[in-house]
mmCIF file of C-alpha atoms in Angstrom:
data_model
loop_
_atom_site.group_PDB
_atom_site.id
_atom_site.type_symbol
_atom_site.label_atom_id
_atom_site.label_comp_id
_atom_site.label_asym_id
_atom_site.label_seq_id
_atom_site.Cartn_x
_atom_site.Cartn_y
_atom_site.Cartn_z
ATOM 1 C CA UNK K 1 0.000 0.000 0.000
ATOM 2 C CA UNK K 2 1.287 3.420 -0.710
ATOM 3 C CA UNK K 3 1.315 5.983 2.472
ATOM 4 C CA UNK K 4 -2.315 7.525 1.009
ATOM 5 C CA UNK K 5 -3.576 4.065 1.204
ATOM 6 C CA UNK K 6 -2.190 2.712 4.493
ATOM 7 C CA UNK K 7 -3.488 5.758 6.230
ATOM 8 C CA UNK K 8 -6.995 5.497 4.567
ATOM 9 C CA UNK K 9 -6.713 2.064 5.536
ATOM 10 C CA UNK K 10 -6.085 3.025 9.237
ATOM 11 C CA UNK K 11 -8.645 5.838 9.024
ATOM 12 C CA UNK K 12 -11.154 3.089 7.694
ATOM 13 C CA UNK K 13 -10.630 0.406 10.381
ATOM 14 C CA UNK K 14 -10.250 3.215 13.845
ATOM 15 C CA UNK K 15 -11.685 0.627 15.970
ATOM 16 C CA UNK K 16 -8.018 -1.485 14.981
ATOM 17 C CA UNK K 17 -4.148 -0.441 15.253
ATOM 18 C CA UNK K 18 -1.816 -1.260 12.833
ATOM 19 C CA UNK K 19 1.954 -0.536 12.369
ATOM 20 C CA UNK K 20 3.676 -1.138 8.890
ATOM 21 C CA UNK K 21 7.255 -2.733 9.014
ATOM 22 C CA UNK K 22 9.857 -1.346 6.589
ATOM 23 C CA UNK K 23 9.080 -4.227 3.851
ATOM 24 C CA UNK K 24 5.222 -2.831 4.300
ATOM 25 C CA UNK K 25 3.567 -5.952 6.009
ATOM 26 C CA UNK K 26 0.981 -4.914 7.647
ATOM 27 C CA UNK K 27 0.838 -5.359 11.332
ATOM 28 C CA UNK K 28 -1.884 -6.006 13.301
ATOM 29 C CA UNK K 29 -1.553 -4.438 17.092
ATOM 30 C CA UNK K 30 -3.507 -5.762 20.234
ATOM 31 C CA UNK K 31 -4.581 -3.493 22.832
ATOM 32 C CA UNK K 32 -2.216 -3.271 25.803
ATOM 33 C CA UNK K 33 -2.707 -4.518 28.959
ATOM 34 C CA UNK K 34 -4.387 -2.390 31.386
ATOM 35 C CA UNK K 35 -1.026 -2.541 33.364
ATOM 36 C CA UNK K 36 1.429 -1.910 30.815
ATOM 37 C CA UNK K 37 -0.689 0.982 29.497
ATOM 38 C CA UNK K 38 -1.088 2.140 33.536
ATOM 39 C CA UNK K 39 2.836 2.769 33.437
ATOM 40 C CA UNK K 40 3.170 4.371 29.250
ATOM 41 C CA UNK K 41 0.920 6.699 31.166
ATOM 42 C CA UNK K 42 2.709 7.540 33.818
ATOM 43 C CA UNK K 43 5.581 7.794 32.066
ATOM 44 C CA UNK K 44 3.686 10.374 29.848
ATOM 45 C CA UNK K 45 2.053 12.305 32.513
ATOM 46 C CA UNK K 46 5.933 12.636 34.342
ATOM 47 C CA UNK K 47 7.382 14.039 31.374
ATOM 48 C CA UNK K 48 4.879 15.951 30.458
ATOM 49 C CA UNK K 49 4.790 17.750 33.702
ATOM 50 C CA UNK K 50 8.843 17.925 33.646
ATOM 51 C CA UNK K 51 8.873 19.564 30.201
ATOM 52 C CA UNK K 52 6.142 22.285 30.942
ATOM 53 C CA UNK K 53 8.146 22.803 34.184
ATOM 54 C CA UNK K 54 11.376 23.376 32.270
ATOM 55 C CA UNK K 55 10.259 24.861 29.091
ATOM 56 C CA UNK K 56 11.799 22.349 26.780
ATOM 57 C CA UNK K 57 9.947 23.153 23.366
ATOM 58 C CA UNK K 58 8.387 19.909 21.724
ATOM 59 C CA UNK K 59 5.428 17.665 21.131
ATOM 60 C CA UNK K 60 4.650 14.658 22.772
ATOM 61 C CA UNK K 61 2.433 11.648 22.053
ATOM 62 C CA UNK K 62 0.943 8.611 23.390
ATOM 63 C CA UNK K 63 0.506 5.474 21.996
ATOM 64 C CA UNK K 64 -2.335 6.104 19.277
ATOM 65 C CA UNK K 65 0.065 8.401 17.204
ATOM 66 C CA UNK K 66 1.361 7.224 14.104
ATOM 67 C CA UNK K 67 5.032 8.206 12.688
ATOM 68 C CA UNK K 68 6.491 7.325 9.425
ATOM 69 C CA UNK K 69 10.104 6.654 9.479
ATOM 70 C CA UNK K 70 12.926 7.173 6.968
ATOM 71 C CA UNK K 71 13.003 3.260 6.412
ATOM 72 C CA UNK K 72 8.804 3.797 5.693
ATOM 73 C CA UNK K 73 7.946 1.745 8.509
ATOM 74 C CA UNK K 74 5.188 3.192 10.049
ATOM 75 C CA UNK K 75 5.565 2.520 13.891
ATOM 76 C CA UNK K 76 3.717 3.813 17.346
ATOM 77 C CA UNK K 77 5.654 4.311 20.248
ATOM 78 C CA UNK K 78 3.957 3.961 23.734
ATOM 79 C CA UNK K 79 5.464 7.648 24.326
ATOM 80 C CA UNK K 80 7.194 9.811 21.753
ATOM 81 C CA UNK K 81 8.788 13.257 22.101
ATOM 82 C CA UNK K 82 9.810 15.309 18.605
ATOM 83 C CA UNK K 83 11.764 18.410 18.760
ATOM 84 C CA UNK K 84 10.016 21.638 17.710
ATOM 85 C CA UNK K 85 12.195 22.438 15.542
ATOM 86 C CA UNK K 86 12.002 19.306 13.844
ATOM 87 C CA UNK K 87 8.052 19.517 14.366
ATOM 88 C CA UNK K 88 7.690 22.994 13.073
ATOM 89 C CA UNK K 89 9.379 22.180 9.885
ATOM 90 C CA UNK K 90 6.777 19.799 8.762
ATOM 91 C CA UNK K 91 3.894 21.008 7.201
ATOM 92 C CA UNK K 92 0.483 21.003 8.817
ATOM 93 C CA UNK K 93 -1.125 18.341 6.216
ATOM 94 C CA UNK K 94 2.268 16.317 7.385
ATOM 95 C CA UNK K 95 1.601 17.065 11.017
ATOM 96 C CA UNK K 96 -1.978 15.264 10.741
ATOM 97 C CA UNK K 97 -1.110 11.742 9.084
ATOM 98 C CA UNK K 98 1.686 9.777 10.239
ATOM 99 C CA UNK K 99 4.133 12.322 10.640
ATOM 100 C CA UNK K 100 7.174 11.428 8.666
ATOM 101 C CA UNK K 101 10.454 11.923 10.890
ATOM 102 C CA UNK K 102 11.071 9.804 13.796
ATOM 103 C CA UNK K 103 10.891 10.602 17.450
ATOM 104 C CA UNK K 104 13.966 12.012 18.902
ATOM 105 C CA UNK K 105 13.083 9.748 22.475
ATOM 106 C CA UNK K 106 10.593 6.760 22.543
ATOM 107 C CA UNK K 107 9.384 4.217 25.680
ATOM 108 C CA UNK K 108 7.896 0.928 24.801
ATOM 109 C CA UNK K 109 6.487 -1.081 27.255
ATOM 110 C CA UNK K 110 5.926 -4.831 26.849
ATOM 111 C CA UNK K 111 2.727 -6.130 27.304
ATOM 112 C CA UNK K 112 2.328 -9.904 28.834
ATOM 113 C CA UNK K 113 1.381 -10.514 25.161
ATOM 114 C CA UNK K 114 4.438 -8.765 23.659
ATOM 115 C CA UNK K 115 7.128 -10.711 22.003
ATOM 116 C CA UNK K 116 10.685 -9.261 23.623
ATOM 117 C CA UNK K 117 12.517 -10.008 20.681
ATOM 118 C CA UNK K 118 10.035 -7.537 18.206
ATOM 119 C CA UNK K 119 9.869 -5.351 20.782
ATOM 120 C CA UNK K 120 13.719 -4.953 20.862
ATOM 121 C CA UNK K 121 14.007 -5.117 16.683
ATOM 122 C CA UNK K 122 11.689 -2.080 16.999
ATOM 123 C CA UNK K 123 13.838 -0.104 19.411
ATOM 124 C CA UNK K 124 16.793 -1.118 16.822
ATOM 125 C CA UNK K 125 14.637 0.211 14.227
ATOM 126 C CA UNK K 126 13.499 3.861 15.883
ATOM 127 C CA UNK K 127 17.648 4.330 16.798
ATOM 128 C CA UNK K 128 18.031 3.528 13.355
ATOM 129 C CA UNK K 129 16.504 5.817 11.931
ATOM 130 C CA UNK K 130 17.215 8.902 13.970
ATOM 131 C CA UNK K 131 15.962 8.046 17.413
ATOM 132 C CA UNK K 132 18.090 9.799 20.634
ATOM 133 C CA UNK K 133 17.277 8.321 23.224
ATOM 134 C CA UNK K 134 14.937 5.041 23.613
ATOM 135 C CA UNK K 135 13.679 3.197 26.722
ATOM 136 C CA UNK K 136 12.407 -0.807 26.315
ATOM 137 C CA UNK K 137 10.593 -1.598 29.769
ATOM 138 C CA UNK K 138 9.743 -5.172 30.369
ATOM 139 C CA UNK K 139 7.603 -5.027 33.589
ATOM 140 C CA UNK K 140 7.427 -9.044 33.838
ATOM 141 C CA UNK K 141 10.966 -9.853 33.950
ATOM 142 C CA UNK K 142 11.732 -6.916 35.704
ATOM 143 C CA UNK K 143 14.529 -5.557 33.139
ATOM 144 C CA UNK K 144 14.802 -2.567 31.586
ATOM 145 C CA UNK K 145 17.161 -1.684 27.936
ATOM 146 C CA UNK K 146 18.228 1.772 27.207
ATOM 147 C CA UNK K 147 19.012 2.631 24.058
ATOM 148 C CA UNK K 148 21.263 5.271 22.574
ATOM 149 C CA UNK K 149 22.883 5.419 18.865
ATOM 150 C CA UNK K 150 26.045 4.197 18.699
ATOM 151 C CA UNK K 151 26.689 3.157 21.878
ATOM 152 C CA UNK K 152 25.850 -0.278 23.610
ATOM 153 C CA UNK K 153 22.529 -1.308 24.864
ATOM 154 C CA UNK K 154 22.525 -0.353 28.286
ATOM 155 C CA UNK K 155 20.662 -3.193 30.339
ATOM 156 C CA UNK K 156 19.530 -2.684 33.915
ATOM 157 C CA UNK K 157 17.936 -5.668 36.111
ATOM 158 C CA UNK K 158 15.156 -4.801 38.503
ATOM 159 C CA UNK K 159 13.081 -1.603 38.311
ATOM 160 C CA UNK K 160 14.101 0.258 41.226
ATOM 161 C CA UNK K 161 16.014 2.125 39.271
ATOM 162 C CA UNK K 162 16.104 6.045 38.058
ATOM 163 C CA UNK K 163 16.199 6.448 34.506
ATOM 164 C CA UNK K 164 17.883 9.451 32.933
ATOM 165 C CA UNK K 165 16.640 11.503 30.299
ATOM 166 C CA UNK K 166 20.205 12.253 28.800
ATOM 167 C CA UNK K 167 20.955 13.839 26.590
ATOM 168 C CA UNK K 168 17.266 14.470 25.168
ATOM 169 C CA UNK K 169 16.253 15.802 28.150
ATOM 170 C CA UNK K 170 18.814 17.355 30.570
ATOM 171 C CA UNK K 171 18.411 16.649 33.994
ATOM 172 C CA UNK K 172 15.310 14.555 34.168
ATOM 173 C CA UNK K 173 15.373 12.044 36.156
ATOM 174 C CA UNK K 174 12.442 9.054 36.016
ATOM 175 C CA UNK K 175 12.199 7.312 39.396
ATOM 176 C CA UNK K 176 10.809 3.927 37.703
ATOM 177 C CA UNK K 177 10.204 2.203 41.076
ATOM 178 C CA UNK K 178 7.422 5.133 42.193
ATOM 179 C CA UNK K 179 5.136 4.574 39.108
ATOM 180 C CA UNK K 180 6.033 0.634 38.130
#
């Protein structure tokens, strides 16, 4: 399907989500669980509340938003953050499909349901193509990945842990083991 048509496609079948790998298969996404959409939120609400408190310019976006990436996968991060500059350069009709850039910072939380392996392919995939900063939070095992291009994977056992928003977001700190 081209980009008109996957998004049509989408826009036909709102009561489904999809994602589109960069070979354009067609992927069909369960809900989340209740818990591992409890923390995403969380997550959301803390840096939401950090950003406004330190007036760091830039959208961010829950799980329903849709972003094309450079590879034309068409992926939705649990949360995404974008840059305004980056933002502000796309145009408005750009702004209300599936945005093409990538986030600069992503979280994906796994879901009981969630395969670890895709879900750490995808986190490849978003540092890939442009990604800063990404955090991988598997709630069941208790382990958390973070990811950064170019450097190792960074993987931390146990969630009572602080994770830092470096370098995407100076100085904020996420205190994992208050919200997990």
């Amino acid at each position: 399907m081209s980009e008109d048509e996957f998004f049509r496609f989408c826009q036909m079948n709102d009561t489904l989500s999809f994602e589109r790998d960069s070979e354009g298969n067609i992927i069909l996404m369960s809900p989340a669980g209740s818990l591992s959409d409890n923390l995403s939120s969380k997550i959301l609400i803390a840096l939401g509340i950090w950003l406004d408190q330190h007036d760091n310019p830039g959208m961010i976006f829950g799980s329903s938003a849709g972003f094309t990436l450079p590879n034309g996968a068409v992926r939705s991060p649990d949360v995404a953050w974008i840059n305004s500059k980056s933002w502000d350069a796309l145009s408005e009709a750009e702004q209300e499909r599936f945005a093409p850039i990538c986030p600069d910072f992503v979280v994906e939380v796994r879901s009981k349901t969630d395969s670890i392996i895709y879900l750490q392919n995808k986190m490849q995939e978003y540092m890939a193509n442009g990604c800063r900063l990404g955090w991988l939070i598997d709630k069941y095992v208790g382990k958390v990945y973070v990811y950064e291009p170019g450097n190792p994977i960074i993987e931390h056992s146990g969630l009572d842990i602080q994770l830092s928003g470096e370098p995407v977001f100076p100085g904020f700190k996420l205190d994992l083991a208050k919200i997990a």
